């Protein structure tokens, strides 16, 4: 199986890639290498024949279309994001561009690619987000299961 991981040079993405490669999956890492990236975290897989790196920005639709076309992934795991909350207060525009428009670009690229492939049932687009989307949890977590 080939997995396209966005934000694979980030904190969580790099761990996902190391695990996926160790389990025998081919991985394409699409990352713009912003201030949050750390390629050193991928040293252990950098020379693997299962690993490929594409420096690309999810704000660039044409670049995304090209990565899908060249690498033909079976699954997408989308982790590329502006993730540092403090920065969203000083520079909210970057968060809108990457987290909202960039994610929309990824969905559009994946949809086009999926349609071209004949809409395979097993194709998946996994968007990694945050529990903050659901709001605060109740103090008594037992209520979640009643
Ligand atoms: N780390 C946490 O504790 C945590 C908790 C909850 C949710 N999340 C979410 O999980 C996801 C990944 O988090 P993380 O901690 O690995 O983030 P991170 O900041 O460590 O890494 C983000 C990666 O995305 C890349 N990136 C940023 N903008 C990009 C762009 N425009 N195009 C392409 N690549 C770009 C960066 O270069 C970096 O490698 C994010 O959506 C984050 O909000 C993280």
CSV table of N, CA and C and ligand atoms in Angstrom, one decimal:
chain,number,residue,atom,x,y,z
A,1,UNK,N,0.8,-1.2,0.0
A,1,UNK,CA,0.0,0.0,0.0
A,1,UNK,C,0.9,1.3,0.0
A,2,UNK,N,0.5,2.2,-0.8
A,2,UNK,CA,1.2,3.5,-0.8
A,2,UNK,C,0.4,4.6,-0.1
A,3,UNK,N,1.1,5.2,0.8
A,3,UNK,CA,0.4,6.3,1.7
A,3,UNK,C,1.0,7.6,1.3
A,4,UNK,N,0.2,8.6,1.0
A,4,UNK,CA,0.7,10.0,0.8
A,4,UNK,C,0.4,10.7,2.2
A,5,UNK,N,1.5,11.1,2.8
A,5,UNK,CA,1.4,11.8,4.1
A,5,UNK,C,1.8,13.2,3.9
A,6,UNK,N,0.9,14.1,4.2
A,6,UNK,CA,1.3,15.6,4.2
A,6,UNK,C,1.7,16.0,5.6
A,7,UNK,N,2.7,16.9,5.6
A,7,UNK,CA,3.2,17.3,6.9
A,7,UNK,C,4.1,16.3,7.6
A,8,UNK,N,4.7,15.5,6.7
A,8,UNK,CA,5.4,14.3,7.2
A,8,UNK,C,6.7,14.7,7.9
A,9,UNK,N,7.2,15.9,7.8
A,9,UNK,CA,8.4,16.4,8.5
A,9,UNK,C,8.0,17.0,9.8
A,10,UNK,N,6.7,17.0,10.2
A,10,UNK,CA,6.3,17.5,11.5
A,10,UNK,C,6.4,16.5,12.6
A,11,UNK,N,6.0,16.9,13.8
A,11,UNK,CA,6.1,16.1,15.0
A,11,UNK,C,5.4,14.8,14.9
A,12,UNK,N,4.1,14.8,14.5
A,12,UNK,CA,3.3,13.6,14.4
A,12,UNK,C,3.6,12.9,13.1
A,13,UNK,N,3.6,13.7,12.0
A,13,UNK,CA,3.8,13.1,10.7
A,13,UNK,C,5.0,12.2,10.6
A,14,UNK,N,6.1,12.7,11.2
A,14,UNK,CA,7.4,12.0,11.0
A,14,UNK,C,7.3,10.6,11.8
A,15,UNK,N,6.6,10.6,12.9
A,15,UNK,CA,6.4,9.4,13.6
A,15,UNK,C,5.5,8.4,12.8
A,16,UNK,N,4.5,9.0,12.2
A,16,UNK,CA,3.6,8.1,11.4
A,16,UNK,C,4.4,7.5,10.2
A,17,UNK,N,5.3,8.3,9.6
A,17,UNK,CA,6.1,7.8,8.5
A,17,UNK,C,7.0,6.7,9.0
A,18,UNK,N,7.7,6.9,10.1
A,18,UNK,CA,8.6,5.9,10.6
A,18,UNK,C,7.9,4.6,10.8
A,19,UNK,N,6.7,4.7,11.4
A,19,UNK,CA,5.9,3.5,11.7
A,19,UNK,C,5.5,2.8,10.4
A,20,UNK,N,5.0,3.6,9.5
A,20,UNK,CA,4.4,3.0,8.2
A,20,UNK,C,5.5,2.3,7.5
A,21,UNK,N,6.7,2.9,7.4
A,21,UNK,CA,7.8,2.3,6.6
A,21,UNK,C,8.3,1.0,7.4
A,22,UNK,N,8.3,1.1,8.7
A,22,UNK,CA,8.8,-0.1,9.5
A,22,UNK,C,7.8,-1.3,9.2
A,23,UNK,N,6.6,-0.9,8.9
A,23,UNK,CA,5.6,-2.0,8.6
A,23,UNK,C,5.5,-2.4,7.2
A,24,UNK,N,6.4,-1.8,6.3
A,24,UNK,CA,6.5,-2.2,4.9
A,24,UNK,C,5.6,-1.5,4.0
A,25,UNK,N,5.1,-0.3,4.4
A,25,UNK,CA,4.3,0.5,3.5
A,25,UNK,C,5.2,1.5,2.7
A,26,UNK,N,4.9,1.8,1.5
A,26,UNK,CA,5.5,2.8,0.7
A,26,UNK,C,4.9,4.2,1.2
A,27,UNK,N,5.7,5.2,1.4
A,27,UNK,CA,5.3,6.5,1.9
A,27,UNK,C,5.8,7.6,1.0
A,28,UNK,N,4.9,8.5,0.6
A,28,UNK,CA,5.4,9.8,0.0
A,28,UNK,C,5.1,10.9,1.0
A,29,UNK,N,6.2,11.6,1.4
A,29,UNK,CA,6.0,12.7,2.3
A,29,UNK,C,6.0,14.0,1.6
A,30,UNK,N,4.8,14.7,1.7
A,30,UNK,CA,4.6,16.0,1.0
A,30,UNK,C,4.7,17.0,2.1
A,31,UNK,N,5.7,17.9,2.0
A,31,UNK,CA,5.9,18.9,3.1
A,31,UNK,C,6.5,20.1,2.5
A,32,UNK,N,6.1,21.3,3.0
A,32,UNK,CA,6.7,22.5,2.5
A,32,UNK,C,8.0,22.9,3.2
A,33,UNK,N,8.3,22.2,4.3
A,33,UNK,CA,9.4,22.4,5.2
A,33,UNK,C,9.4,23.9,5.7
A,34,UNK,N,8.3,24.1,6.5
A,34,UNK,CA,8.2,25.4,7.2
A,34,UNK,C,9.1,25.3,8.5
A,35,UNK,N,9.0,26.4,9.3
A,35,UNK,CA,9.7,26.5,10.6
A,35,UNK,C,9.4,25.3,11.4
A,36,UNK,N,8.3,24.6,11.2
A,36,UNK,CA,7.9,23.5,12.1
A,36,UNK,C,8.5,22.2,11.7
A,37,UNK,N,9.1,22.1,10.5
A,37,UNK,CA,9.6,20.9,10.0
A,37,UNK,C,10.9,20.5,10.6
A,38,UNK,N,11.1,19.1,10.7
A,38,UNK,CA,12.4,18.6,11.2
A,38,UNK,C,12.7,17.3,10.4
A,39,UNK,N,13.5,17.5,9.4
A,39,UNK,CA,13.8,16.3,8.5
A,39,UNK,C,14.7,15.3,9.3
A,40,UNK,N,15.4,15.8,10.3
A,40,UNK,CA,16.2,14.9,11.1
A,40,UNK,C,15.4,13.7,11.7
A,41,UNK,N,14.1,14.0,12.0
A,41,UNK,CA,13.3,13.0,12.5
A,41,UNK,C,13.0,11.8,11.5
A,42,UNK,N,13.4,12.0,10.3
A,42,UNK,CA,13.2,11.0,9.2
A,42,UNK,C,14.5,10.4,8.8
A,43,UNK,N,15.6,10.6,9.5
A,43,UNK,CA,16.9,10.1,9.1
A,43,UNK,C,16.8,8.6,9.0
A,44,UNK,N,16.1,7.9,9.9
A,44,UNK,CA,16.1,6.4,9.9
A,44,UNK,C,15.4,5.9,8.6
A,45,UNK,N,14.6,6.6,7.9
A,45,UNK,CA,13.9,6.1,6.7
A,45,UNK,C,14.4,6.8,5.4
A,46,UNK,N,15.2,7.8,5.6
A,46,UNK,CA,15.5,8.7,4.4
A,46,UNK,C,16.1,7.9,3.2
A,47,UNK,N,16.8,6.8,3.5
A,47,UNK,CA,17.5,6.0,2.4
A,47,UNK,C,16.6,4.8,2.1
A,48,UNK,N,15.5,4.6,2.7
A,48,UNK,CA,14.7,3.5,2.4
A,48,UNK,C,14.1,3.6,1.0
A,49,UNK,N,14.0,2.4,0.2
A,49,UNK,CA,13.3,2.4,-1.1
A,49,UNK,C,11.8,2.6,-0.9
A,50,UNK,N,11.3,2.5,0.3
A,50,UNK,CA,9.9,2.7,0.5
A,50,UNK,C,9.5,4.2,0.7
A,51,UNK,N,10.5,5.0,0.8
A,51,UNK,CA,10.3,6.4,1.2
A,51,UNK,C,10.6,7.4,0.1
A,52,UNK,N,9.7,8.4,-0.2
A,52,UNK,CA,10.0,9.4,-1.1
A,52,UNK,C,9.6,10.8,-0.5
A,53,UNK,N,10.3,11.8,-0.9
A,53,UNK,CA,10.0,13.1,-0.3
A,53,UNK,C,9.7,14.1,-1.5
A,54,UNK,N,8.6,14.9,-1.3
A,54,UNK,CA,8.2,15.9,-2.3
A,54,UNK,C,8.1,17.2,-1.5
A,55,UNK,N,9.0,18.2,-1.7
A,55,UNK,CA,8.8,19.5,-1.1
A,55,UNK,C,7.7,20.2,-1.9
A,56,UNK,N,6.6,20.4,-1.3
A,56,UNK,CA,5.5,21.1,-2.0
A,56,UNK,C,4.6,21.7,-0.9
A,57,UNK,N,3.8,22.8,-1.3
A,57,UNK,CA,3.0,23.5,-0.4
A,57,UNK,C,1.5,23.2,-0.7
A,58,UNK,N,0.8,22.9,0.3
A,58,UNK,CA,-0.6,22.5,0.1
A,58,UNK,C,-1.5,23.7,-0.4
A,59,UNK,N,-0.9,24.9,-0.4
A,59,UNK,CA,-1.6,26.1,-0.9
A,59,UNK,C,-1.4,26.1,-2.4
A,60,UNK,N,-0.6,25.2,-3.0
A,60,UNK,CA,-0.4,25.2,-4.4
A,60,UNK,C,-1.1,24.1,-5.1
A,61,UNK,N,-2.3,24.3,-5.6
A,61,UNK,CA,-3.1,23.3,-6.2
A,61,UNK,C,-2.4,22.5,-7.3
A,62,UNK,N,-1.7,23.2,-8.2
A,62,UNK,CA,-1.0,22.5,-9.3
A,62,UNK,C,0.0,21.5,-8.8
A,63,UNK,N,0.8,21.9,-7.7
A,63,UNK,CA,1.8,21.0,-7.2
A,63,UNK,C,1.1,19.8,-6.6
A,64,UNK,N,0.0,19.9,-6.0
A,64,UNK,CA,-0.7,18.8,-5.4
A,64,UNK,C,-1.2,17.8,-6.5
A,65,UNK,N,-1.8,18.4,-7.5
A,65,UNK,CA,-2.2,17.5,-8.6
A,65,UNK,C,-1.1,16.7,-9.2
A,66,UNK,N,0.1,17.3,-9.3
A,66,UNK,CA,1.3,16.6,-9.8
A,66,UNK,C,1.7,15.5,-8.9
A,67,UNK,N,1.7,15.7,-7.6
A,67,UNK,CA,2.2,14.7,-6.6
A,67,UNK,C,1.2,13.5,-6.7
A,68,UNK,N,-0.1,13.7,-6.8
A,68,UNK,CA,-1.1,12.6,-6.9
A,68,UNK,C,-0.8,11.9,-8.2
A,69,UNK,N,-0.6,12.6,-9.3
A,69,UNK,CA,-0.4,12.0,-10.6
A,69,UNK,C,0.9,11.1,-10.7
A,70,UNK,N,1.9,11.7,-10.1
A,70,UNK,CA,3.2,11.0,-10.2
A,70,UNK,C,3.3,9.8,-9.2
A,71,UNK,N,2.7,9.9,-8.0
A,71,UNK,CA,2.9,8.9,-7.0
A,71,UNK,C,1.8,7.9,-6.9
A,72,UNK,N,0.6,8.3,-7.3
A,72,UNK,CA,-0.6,7.3,-7.3
A,72,UNK,C,-0.8,6.7,-6.0
A,73,UNK,N,-1.1,7.5,-4.9
A,73,UNK,CA,-1.3,6.9,-3.6
A,73,UNK,C,-2.6,6.1,-3.5
A,74,UNK,N,-2.6,5.1,-2.5
A,74,UNK,CA,-3.8,4.4,-2.2
A,74,UNK,C,-4.6,5.0,-1.1
A,75,UNK,N,-3.9,5.8,-0.3
A,75,UNK,CA,-4.4,6.4,0.9
A,75,UNK,C,-3.8,7.7,1.2
A,76,UNK,N,-4.5,8.7,1.7
A,76,UNK,CA,-3.9,10.0,2.1
A,76,UNK,C,-4.1,10.2,3.6
A,77,UNK,N,-3.0,10.6,4.2
A,77,UNK,CA,-3.1,11.0,5.6
A,77,UNK,C,-2.6,12.5,5.7
A,78,UNK,N,-3.6,13.4,5.9
A,78,UNK,CA,-3.3,14.8,5.8
A,78,UNK,C,-3.0,15.4,7.2
A,79,UNK,N,-1.7,15.7,7.4
A,79,UNK,CA,-1.3,16.3,8.7
A,79,UNK,C,-0.7,17.7,8.5
A,80,UNK,N,-0.4,18.1,7.3
A,80,UNK,CA,0.2,19.4,7.1
A,80,UNK,C,-0.7,20.5,7.7
A,81,UNK,N,-0.2,21.3,8.5
A,81,UNK,CA,-1.0,22.4,9.1
A,81,UNK,C,-0.1,23.4,9.8
A,82,UNK,N,-0.7,24.6,10.0
A,82,UNK,CA,-0.2,25.5,11.0
A,82,UNK,C,-0.7,25.1,12.3
A,83,UNK,N,0.2,24.6,13.2
A,83,UNK,CA,-0.3,23.9,14.4
A,83,UNK,C,0.0,24.7,15.7
A,84,UNK,N,0.8,25.7,15.6
A,84,UNK,CA,1.2,26.4,16.8
A,84,UNK,C,0.2,27.5,17.2
A,85,UNK,N,-0.7,27.2,18.2
A,85,UNK,CA,-1.8,28.1,18.5
A,85,UNK,C,-1.4,29.5,18.8
A,86,UNK,N,-0.3,29.7,19.5
A,86,UNK,CA,0.1,31.1,19.8
A,86,UNK,C,0.3,31.9,18.5
A,87,UNK,N,0.8,31.3,17.4
A,87,UNK,CA,1.1,32.0,16.2
A,87,UNK,C,-0.3,32.4,15.5
A,88,UNK,N,-1.3,31.7,15.8
A,88,UNK,CA,-2.6,32.0,15.1
A,88,UNK,C,-3.2,33.3,15.6
A,89,UNK,N,-2.7,33.8,16.8
A,89,UNK,CA,-3.1,35.1,17.3
A,89,UNK,C,-2.4,36.2,16.6
A,90,UNK,N,-1.1,36.0,16.4
A,90,UNK,CA,-0.3,37.1,15.7
A,90,UNK,C,-0.5,37.1,14.2
A,91,UNK,N,-0.6,35.9,13.6
A,91,UNK,CA,-0.7,35.8,12.1
A,91,UNK,C,-1.8,34.8,11.7
A,92,UNK,N,-3.0,35.2,11.9
A,92,UNK,CA,-4.1,34.3,11.6
A,92,UNK,C,-4.3,34.0,10.1
A,93,UNK,N,-3.8,34.9,9.2
A,93,UNK,CA,-3.9,34.7,7.8
A,93,UNK,C,-3.2,33.4,7.3
A,94,UNK,N,-2.1,33.1,7.9
A,94,UNK,CA,-1.4,31.9,7.5
A,94,UNK,C,-2.2,30.6,7.8
A,95,UNK,N,-2.9,30.7,9.0
A,95,UNK,CA,-3.7,29.6,9.4
A,95,UNK,C,-4.9,29.3,8.5
A,96,UNK,N,-5.5,30.5,8.0
A,96,UNK,CA,-6.6,30.3,7.1
A,96,UNK,C,-6.1,29.7,5.8
A,97,UNK,N,-5.0,30.2,5.3
A,97,UNK,CA,-4.4,29.8,4.0
A,97,UNK,C,-4.1,28.3,4.0
A,98,UNK,N,-3.4,27.9,5.1
A,98,UNK,CA,-2.9,26.5,5.1
A,98,UNK,C,-4.0,25.5,5.6
A,99,UNK,N,-4.6,25.9,6.8
A,99,UNK,CA,-5.5,24.9,7.4
A,99,UNK,C,-6.8,24.8,6.7
A,100,UNK,N,-7.3,25.9,6.1
A,100,UNK,CA,-8.6,25.9,5.5
A,100,UNK,C,-8.5,25.7,4.0
A,101,UNK,N,-7.8,26.7,3.3
A,101,UNK,CA,-7.7,26.6,1.9
A,101,UNK,C,-6.8,25.5,1.5
A,102,UNK,N,-5.7,25.3,2.2
A,102,UNK,CA,-4.8,24.2,1.9
A,102,UNK,C,-5.5,22.8,2.0
A,103,UNK,N,-6.3,22.7,3.0
A,103,UNK,CA,-7.0,21.4,3.2
A,103,UNK,C,-8.0,21.2,2.1
A,104,UNK,N,-8.7,22.3,1.7
A,104,UNK,CA,-9.6,22.3,0.6
A,104,UNK,C,-8.9,21.9,-0.7
A,105,UNK,N,-7.7,22.4,-0.9
A,105,UNK,CA,-6.9,22.0,-2.1
A,105,UNK,C,-6.6,20.5,-2.1
A,106,UNK,N,-6.2,20.0,-0.9
A,106,UNK,CA,-5.9,18.6,-0.8
A,106,UNK,C,-7.2,17.7,-1.1
A,107,UNK,N,-8.3,18.2,-0.6
A,107,UNK,CA,-9.5,17.4,-0.9
A,107,UNK,C,-9.9,17.5,-2.4
A,108,UNK,N,-9.7,18.6,-3.0
A,108,UNK,CA,-9.9,18.7,-4.4
A,108,UNK,C,-9.0,17.9,-5.2
A,109,UNK,N,-7.7,17.9,-4.9
A,109,UNK,CA,-6.7,17.1,-5.6
A,109,UNK,C,-7.1,15.6,-5.4
A,110,UNK,N,-7.4,15.2,-4.2
A,110,UNK,CA,-7.8,13.8,-4.0
A,110,UNK,C,-9.0,13.4,-4.7
A,111,UNK,N,-10.0,14.3,-4.7
A,111,UNK,CA,-11.3,14.0,-5.4
A,111,UNK,C,-11.1,13.8,-6.9
A,112,UNK,N,-10.3,14.7,-7.5
A,112,UNK,CA,-10.0,14.6,-9.0
A,112,UNK,C,-9.3,13.3,-9.3
A,113,UNK,N,-8.3,13.0,-8.5
A,113,UNK,CA,-7.5,11.8,-8.6
A,113,UNK,C,-8.4,10.5,-8.5
A,114,UNK,N,-9.3,10.5,-7.5
A,114,UNK,CA,-10.1,9.4,-7.2
A,114,UNK,C,-11.1,9.2,-8.3
A,115,UNK,N,-11.7,10.2,-8.9
A,115,UNK,CA,-12.6,10.1,-10.0
A,115,UNK,C,-11.8,9.6,-11.2
A,116,UNK,N,-10.6,10.1,-11.5
A,116,UNK,CA,-9.9,9.6,-12.6
A,116,UNK,C,-9.5,8.1,-12.5
A,117,UNK,N,-9.4,7.6,-11.2
A,117,UNK,CA,-9.1,6.2,-11.0
A,117,UNK,C,-10.3,5.3,-11.1
A,118,UNK,N,-11.5,5.9,-11.3
A,118,UNK,CA,-12.7,5.1,-11.4
A,118,UNK,C,-13.3,4.9,-10.0
A,119,UNK,N,-13.1,5.9,-9.1
A,119,UNK,CA,-13.7,5.9,-7.7
A,119,UNK,C,-13.5,4.6,-7.0
A,120,UNK,N,-12.3,4.1,-6.8
A,120,UNK,CA,-12.0,2.9,-6.0
A,120,UNK,C,-12.6,3.0,-4.6
A,121,UNK,N,-13.2,1.9,-4.2
A,121,UNK,CA,-13.9,1.9,-2.9
A,121,UNK,C,-12.9,2.0,-1.7
A,122,UNK,N,-11.8,1.4,-1.9
A,122,UNK,CA,-10.8,1.4,-0.8
A,122,UNK,C,-10.0,2.6,-0.5
A,123,UNK,N,-10.1,3.6,-1.4
A,123,UNK,CA,-9.4,4.8,-1.3
A,123,UNK,C,-9.9,5.6,0.0
A,124,UNK,N,-8.9,6.1,0.7
A,124,UNK,CA,-9.3,6.8,2.0
A,124,UNK,C,-8.5,8.1,2.0
A,125,UNK,N,-9.2,9.2,2.6
A,125,UNK,CA,-8.6,10.5,2.9
A,125,UNK,C,-8.8,10.7,4.4
A,126,UNK,N,-7.7,10.6,5.1
A,126,UNK,CA,-7.7,10.7,6.6
A,126,UNK,C,-7.2,12.1,7.0
A,127,UNK,N,-8.0,12.9,7.5
A,127,UNK,CA,-7.6,14.3,7.9
A,127,UNK,C,-7.4,14.3,9.4
A,128,UNK,N,-6.1,14.5,9.8
A,128,UNK,CA,-5.8,14.5,11.2
A,128,UNK,C,-6.1,15.9,11.7
A,129,UNK,N,-6.9,16.0,12.7
A,129,UNK,CA,-7.3,17.2,13.3
A,129,UNK,C,-7.0,17.3,14.8
A,130,UNK,N,-7.9,17.8,15.5
A,130,UNK,CA,-7.7,18.0,17.0
A,130,UNK,C,-9.0,17.7,17.7
A,131,UNK,N,-8.8,17.3,19.0
A,131,UNK,CA,-10.0,17.1,19.8
A,131,UNK,C,-10.7,18.4,20.1
A,132,UNK,N,-9.9,19.5,19.9
A,132,UNK,CA,-10.5,20.8,20.2
A,132,UNK,C,-11.8,21.1,19.3
A,133,UNK,N,-11.8,20.4,18.2
A,133,UNK,CA,-13.0,20.5,17.3
A,133,UNK,C,-14.3,20.1,18.0
A,134,UNK,N,-14.2,19.2,18.9
A,134,UNK,CA,-15.4,18.8,19.7
A,134,UNK,C,-15.7,19.6,20.9
A,135,UNK,N,-14.8,20.5,21.2
A,135,UNK,CA,-15.0,21.3,22.4
A,135,UNK,C,-14.5,20.7,23.7
A,136,UNK,N,-14.7,21.3,24.8
A,136,UNK,CA,-14.2,20.8,26.1
A,136,UNK,C,-14.9,19.5,26.5
A,137,UNK,N,-14.1,18.6,27.1
A,137,UNK,CA,-14.7,17.3,27.6
A,137,UNK,C,-15.4,17.6,29.0
A,138,UNK,N,-16.4,16.9,29.3
A,138,UNK,CA,-16.9,17.0,30.7
A,138,UNK,C,-15.9,16.5,31.7
A,139,UNK,N,-15.9,17.0,32.9
A,139,UNK,CA,-15.0,16.5,33.9
A,139,UNK,C,-15.1,15.1,34.2
A,140,UNK,N,-16.4,14.6,34.2
A,140,UNK,CA,-16.6,13.2,34.4
A,140,UNK,C,-16.7,12.4,33.1
A,141,UNK,N,-15.6,11.8,32.7
A,141,UNK,CA,-15.5,11.2,31.3
A,141,UNK,C,-16.5,10.0,31.2
A,142,UNK,N,-16.9,9.5,32.4
A,142,UNK,CA,-17.9,8.3,32.4
A,142,UNK,C,-19.1,8.7,31.6
A,143,UNK,N,-19.5,10.0,31.6
A,143,UNK,CA,-20.8,10.3,30.9
A,143,UNK,C,-20.7,10.1,29.4
A,144,UNK,N,-19.5,10.1,28.9
A,144,UNK,CA,-19.3,9.8,27.5
A,144,UNK,C,-19.8,8.4,27.1
A,145,UNK,N,-19.8,7.5,28.1
A,145,UNK,CA,-20.1,6.1,27.7
A,145,UNK,C,-21.4,5.7,28.3
A,146,UNK,N,-22.2,6.6,28.8
A,146,UNK,CA,-23.6,6.2,29.3
A,146,UNK,C,-24.6,6.4,28.2
B,1,LIG,N1,1.2,17.9,18.2
B,1,LIG,C1,0.0,17.8,19.0
B,1,LIG,O1,0.1,17.7,20.2
B,1,LIG,C2,-1.3,17.9,18.3
B,1,LIG,C3,-2.4,17.8,19.0
B,1,LIG,C4,-3.7,17.8,18.4
B,1,LIG,C5,-3.8,18.0,17.0
B,1,LIG,N2,-2.7,18.1,16.3
B,1,LIG,C6,-2.8,18.2,14.8
B,1,LIG,O2,-2.1,17.2,14.2
B,1,LIG,C7,-1.6,17.8,12.9
B,1,LIG,C8,0.0,17.6,12.9
B,1,LIG,O3,0.5,18.2,14.1
B,1,LIG,P1,2.1,18.3,14.3
B,1,LIG,O4,2.2,18.5,15.8
B,1,LIG,O5,2.8,17.1,13.7
B,1,LIG,O6,2.4,19.6,13.5
B,1,LIG,P2,3.8,20.3,13.2
B,1,LIG,O7,3.7,21.7,13.3
B,1,LIG,O8,4.9,19.6,14.1
B,1,LIG,O9,4.1,19.9,11.7
B,1,LIG,C9,3.4,20.4,10.7
B,1,LIG,C10,4.1,20.1,9.4
B,1,LIG,O10,3.3,20.6,8.3
B,1,LIG,C11,4.2,21.3,7.4
B,1,LIG,N3,3.4,22.4,6.7
B,1,LIG,C12,2.9,23.5,7.3
B,1,LIG,N4,2.3,24.3,6.4
B,1,LIG,C13,2.4,23.6,5.2
B,1,LIG,C14,2.0,23.9,3.9
B,1,LIG,N5,1.3,25.0,3.6
B,1,LIG,N6,2.2,23.0,2.9
B,1,LIG,C15,2.9,21.8,3.2
B,1,LIG,N7,3.3,21.5,4.4
B,1,LIG,C16,3.1,22.4,5.4
B,1,LIG,C17,5.3,21.8,8.2
B,1,LIG,O11,6.5,22.0,7.4
B,1,LIG,C18,5.5,20.7,9.3
B,1,LIG,O12,6.4,19.7,8.8
B,1,LIG,C19,-2.0,19.2,12.9
B,1,LIG,O13,-3.2,19.3,12.2
B,1,LIG,C20,-2.2,19.6,14.4
B,1,LIG,O14,-3.1,20.6,14.5
B,1,LIG,C21,-1.4,18.0,16.9
